[in-house]
C-alpha positions as semicolon CSV with decimal commas, in nm:
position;residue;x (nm);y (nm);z (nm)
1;X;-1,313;0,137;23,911
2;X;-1,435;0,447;24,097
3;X;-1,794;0,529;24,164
4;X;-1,816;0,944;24,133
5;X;-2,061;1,081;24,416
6;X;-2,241;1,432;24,525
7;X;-2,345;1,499;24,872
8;X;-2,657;1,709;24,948
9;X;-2,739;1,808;25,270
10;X;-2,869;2,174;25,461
11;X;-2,624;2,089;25,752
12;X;-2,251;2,179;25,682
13;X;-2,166;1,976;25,973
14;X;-2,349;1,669;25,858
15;X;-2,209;1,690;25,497
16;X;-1,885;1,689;25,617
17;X;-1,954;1,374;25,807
18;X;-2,099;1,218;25,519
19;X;-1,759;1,276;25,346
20;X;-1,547;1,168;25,605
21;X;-1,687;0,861;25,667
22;X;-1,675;0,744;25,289
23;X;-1,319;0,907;25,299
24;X;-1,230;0,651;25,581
25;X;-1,430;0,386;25,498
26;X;-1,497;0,386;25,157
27;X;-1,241;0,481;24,909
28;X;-1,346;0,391;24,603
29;X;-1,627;0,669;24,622
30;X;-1,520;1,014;24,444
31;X;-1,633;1,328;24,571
32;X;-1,750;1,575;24,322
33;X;-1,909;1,835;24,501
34;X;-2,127;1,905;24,841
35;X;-2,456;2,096;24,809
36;X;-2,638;2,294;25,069
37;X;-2,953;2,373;24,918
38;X;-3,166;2,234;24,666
39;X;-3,096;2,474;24,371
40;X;-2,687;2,466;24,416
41;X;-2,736;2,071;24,402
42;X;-2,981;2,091;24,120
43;X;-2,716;2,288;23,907
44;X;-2,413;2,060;24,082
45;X;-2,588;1,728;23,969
46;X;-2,659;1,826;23,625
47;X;-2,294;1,932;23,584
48;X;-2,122;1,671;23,736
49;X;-2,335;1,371;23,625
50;X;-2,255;1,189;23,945
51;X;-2,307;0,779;23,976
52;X;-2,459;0,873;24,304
53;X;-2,619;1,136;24,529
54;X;-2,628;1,121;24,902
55;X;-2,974;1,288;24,956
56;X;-3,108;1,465;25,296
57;X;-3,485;1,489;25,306
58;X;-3,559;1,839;25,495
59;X;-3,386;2,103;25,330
60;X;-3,530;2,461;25,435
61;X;-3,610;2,673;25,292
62;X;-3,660;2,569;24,969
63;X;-3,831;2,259;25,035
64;X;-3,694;1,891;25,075
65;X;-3,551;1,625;24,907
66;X;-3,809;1,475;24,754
67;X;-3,824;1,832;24,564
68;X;-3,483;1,783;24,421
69;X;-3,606;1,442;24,287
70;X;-3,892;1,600;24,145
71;X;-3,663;1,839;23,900
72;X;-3,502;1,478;23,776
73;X;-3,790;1,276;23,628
74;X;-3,568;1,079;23,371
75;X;-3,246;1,073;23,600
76;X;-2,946;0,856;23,525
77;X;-2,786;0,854;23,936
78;X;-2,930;0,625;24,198
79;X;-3,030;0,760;24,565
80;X;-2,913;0,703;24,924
81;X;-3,118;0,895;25,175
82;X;-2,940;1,023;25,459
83;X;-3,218;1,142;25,722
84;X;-3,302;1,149;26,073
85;X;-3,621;1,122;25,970
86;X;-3,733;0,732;25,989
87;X;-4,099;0,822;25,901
88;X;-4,032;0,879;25,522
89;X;-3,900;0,556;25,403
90;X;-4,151;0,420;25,266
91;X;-4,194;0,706;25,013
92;X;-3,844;0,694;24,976
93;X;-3,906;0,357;24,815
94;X;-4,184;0,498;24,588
95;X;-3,880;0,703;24,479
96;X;-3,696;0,385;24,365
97;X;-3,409;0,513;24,637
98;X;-3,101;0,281;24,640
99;X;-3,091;0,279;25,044
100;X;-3,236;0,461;25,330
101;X;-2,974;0,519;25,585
102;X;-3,056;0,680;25,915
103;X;-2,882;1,000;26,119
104;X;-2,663;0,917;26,336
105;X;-2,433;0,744;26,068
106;X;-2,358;0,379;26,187
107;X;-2,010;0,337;25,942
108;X;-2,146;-0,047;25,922
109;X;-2,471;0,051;25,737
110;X;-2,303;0,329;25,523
111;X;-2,003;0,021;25,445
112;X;-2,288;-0,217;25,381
113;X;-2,470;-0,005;25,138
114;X;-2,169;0,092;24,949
115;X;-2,090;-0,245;24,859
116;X;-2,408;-0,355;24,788
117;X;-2,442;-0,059;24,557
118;X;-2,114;-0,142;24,404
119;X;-2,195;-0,526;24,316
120;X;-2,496;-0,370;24,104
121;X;-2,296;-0,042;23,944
122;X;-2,055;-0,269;23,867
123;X;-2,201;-0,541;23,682
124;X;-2,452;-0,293;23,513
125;X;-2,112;-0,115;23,393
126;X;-1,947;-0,443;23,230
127;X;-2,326;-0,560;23,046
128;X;-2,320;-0,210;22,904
129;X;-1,988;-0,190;22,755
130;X;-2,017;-0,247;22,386
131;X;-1,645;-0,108;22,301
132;X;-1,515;-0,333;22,021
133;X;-1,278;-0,626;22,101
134;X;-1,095;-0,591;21,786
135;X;-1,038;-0,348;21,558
136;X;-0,914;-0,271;21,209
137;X;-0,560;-0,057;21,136
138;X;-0,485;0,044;20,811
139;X;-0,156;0,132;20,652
140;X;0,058;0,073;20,341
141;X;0,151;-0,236;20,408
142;X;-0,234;-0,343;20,427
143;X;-0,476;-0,409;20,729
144;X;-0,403;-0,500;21,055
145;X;-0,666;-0,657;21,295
146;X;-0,599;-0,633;21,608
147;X;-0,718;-0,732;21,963
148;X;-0,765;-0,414;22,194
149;X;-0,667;-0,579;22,467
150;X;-0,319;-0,642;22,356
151;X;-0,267;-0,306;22,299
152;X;-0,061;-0,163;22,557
153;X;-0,053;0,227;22,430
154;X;-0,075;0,437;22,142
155;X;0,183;0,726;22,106
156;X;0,160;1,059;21,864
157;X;0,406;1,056;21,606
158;X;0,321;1,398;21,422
159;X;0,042;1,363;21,253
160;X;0,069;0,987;21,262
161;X;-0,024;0,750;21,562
162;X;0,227;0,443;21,668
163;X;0,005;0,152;21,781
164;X;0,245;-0,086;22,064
165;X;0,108;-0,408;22,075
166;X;0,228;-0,702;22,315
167;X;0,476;-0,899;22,126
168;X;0,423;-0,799;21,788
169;X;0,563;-0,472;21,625
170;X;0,411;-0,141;21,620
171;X;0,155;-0,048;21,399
172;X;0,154;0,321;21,244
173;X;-0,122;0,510;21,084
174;X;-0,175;0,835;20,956
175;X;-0,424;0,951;21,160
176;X;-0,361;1,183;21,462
177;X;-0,410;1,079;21,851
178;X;-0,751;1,192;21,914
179;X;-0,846;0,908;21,607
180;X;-0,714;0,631;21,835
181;X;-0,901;0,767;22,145
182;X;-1,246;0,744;21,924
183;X;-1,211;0,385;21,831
184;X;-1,108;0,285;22,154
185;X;-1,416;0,361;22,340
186;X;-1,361;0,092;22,655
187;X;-1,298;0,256;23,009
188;X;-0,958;0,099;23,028
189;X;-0,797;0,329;22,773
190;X;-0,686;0,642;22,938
191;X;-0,550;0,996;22,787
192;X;-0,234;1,061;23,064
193;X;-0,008;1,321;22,834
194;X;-0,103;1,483;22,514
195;X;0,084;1,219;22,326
196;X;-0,007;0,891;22,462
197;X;-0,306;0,673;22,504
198;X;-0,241;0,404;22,791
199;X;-0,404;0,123;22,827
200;X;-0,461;0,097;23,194
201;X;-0,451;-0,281;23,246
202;X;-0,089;-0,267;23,136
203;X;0,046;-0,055;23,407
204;X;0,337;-0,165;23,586
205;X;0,419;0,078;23,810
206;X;0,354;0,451;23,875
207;X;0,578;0,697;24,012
208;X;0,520;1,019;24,136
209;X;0,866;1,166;24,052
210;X;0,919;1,442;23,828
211;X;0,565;1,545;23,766
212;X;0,484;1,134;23,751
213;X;0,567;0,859;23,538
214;X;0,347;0,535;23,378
215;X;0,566;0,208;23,353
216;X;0,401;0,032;23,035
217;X;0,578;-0,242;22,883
218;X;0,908;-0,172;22,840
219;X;0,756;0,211;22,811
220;X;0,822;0,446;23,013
221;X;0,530;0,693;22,987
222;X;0,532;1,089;23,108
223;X;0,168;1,183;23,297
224;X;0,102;1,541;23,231
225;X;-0,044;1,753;23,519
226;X;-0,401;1,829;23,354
227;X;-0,447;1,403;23,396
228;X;-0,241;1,319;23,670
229;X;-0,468;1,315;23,951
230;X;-0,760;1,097;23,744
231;X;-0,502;0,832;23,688
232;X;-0,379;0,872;24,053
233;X;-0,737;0,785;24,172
234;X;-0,754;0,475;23,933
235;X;-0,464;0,333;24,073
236;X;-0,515;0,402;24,421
């Protein structure tokens, strides 16, 4: 599983470090933007909806980091302060910030903070997932229940939807793709083509050949361009 980050810091220089060193040393942290300025961030965080934010604390001339906070009073990403300044720590706690790490990055305290962020994201992620372990197929021949997690993909068929199961025959409905993506809500069922619905437990191998291929079963599964680099990062 990847945690999805933003970086916000005045200093180009010191962004870029930032990146780097979770580049090198931390992989499982996505990048979705870098911020120089309070406002850009403000607009960058509410896009992108990031796990995390990597916080500096001055920020001329629009104020510091604490200001950013301020526009978030209800806000669903956690806090790591990265600051030469020691002296605001403590107020960084009254901000319920994750961690507090100081300029120059040591790669040891950015490393140990990642992982102890990633124990907690983690488990928080599998308490909160409420996706349905079975579910309920209907066809002419009658109702099918099945467990989720032996389904290995779902294919489009028209307007129908094929259903491959492990070791049981498929199961067709009459209702298009996008119905199988809505009642499989867990994070382990992934869109990778316009016709197919993966679970990504299942995979066997990926290839990058022409355009990139999913291994399935005894599927083998075309990854269109629009998802290929999403499902590249999940199995990296």
């Amino acid at each position: 599983m990847k945690i999805t980050a933003t970086i916000l810091d005045d200093e180009f220089a010191a962004a870029e470090n930032i990146k780097i060193l979770l580049s090198n040393y931390c992989p499982e942290i996505t990048i979705l933007g870098i911020a120089h300025s309070i406002s850009e961030g403000i607009k960058m965080v509410k896009k992108d909806k990031p796990d995390l934010v990597f916080l500096d604390i001055s920020m001329p001339p629009e104020g510091t980091g604490f200001d950013f906070l301020d526009m978030f009073p209800n806000r669903d990403f956690h806090v790591i302060f990265v600051t030469a300044y020691e002296q605001y720590s403590l107020k960084a706690l009254k901000e319920h910030a994750f961690d507090y790490i100081l300029k120059p990055i040591d790669f040891k305290d950015l490393i140990k903070s990642i992982d102890q962020f990633k124990s907690i994201h983690f488990k928080n992620k599998k308490e909160i997932d409420h996706s349905p372990k079975t579910i309920t197929l209907s066809t002419d021949q009658g109702v099918h229940v099945v467990r989720t997690e032996e389904i290995l993909f779902c294919k489009a068929s028209g307007s129908y939807t094929e259903f491959h199961i492990a070791e049981r025959a498929p199961v067709i409905i009459s209702k298009p793709l996008k119905y199988a993506e809505s009642i499989l809500t867990s994070s382990q069922f992934k869109r990778v083509h316009r016709s197919y619905l993966i679970n990504s437990e299942k995979i066997s191998k990926f290839t990058k050949e022409d355009g990139g291929f999913v291994y399935v079963g005894n599927e083998v599964i075309p990854v269109s361009k629009k998802y290929y680099d999403n499902l590249y990062d999940l199995i990296s």
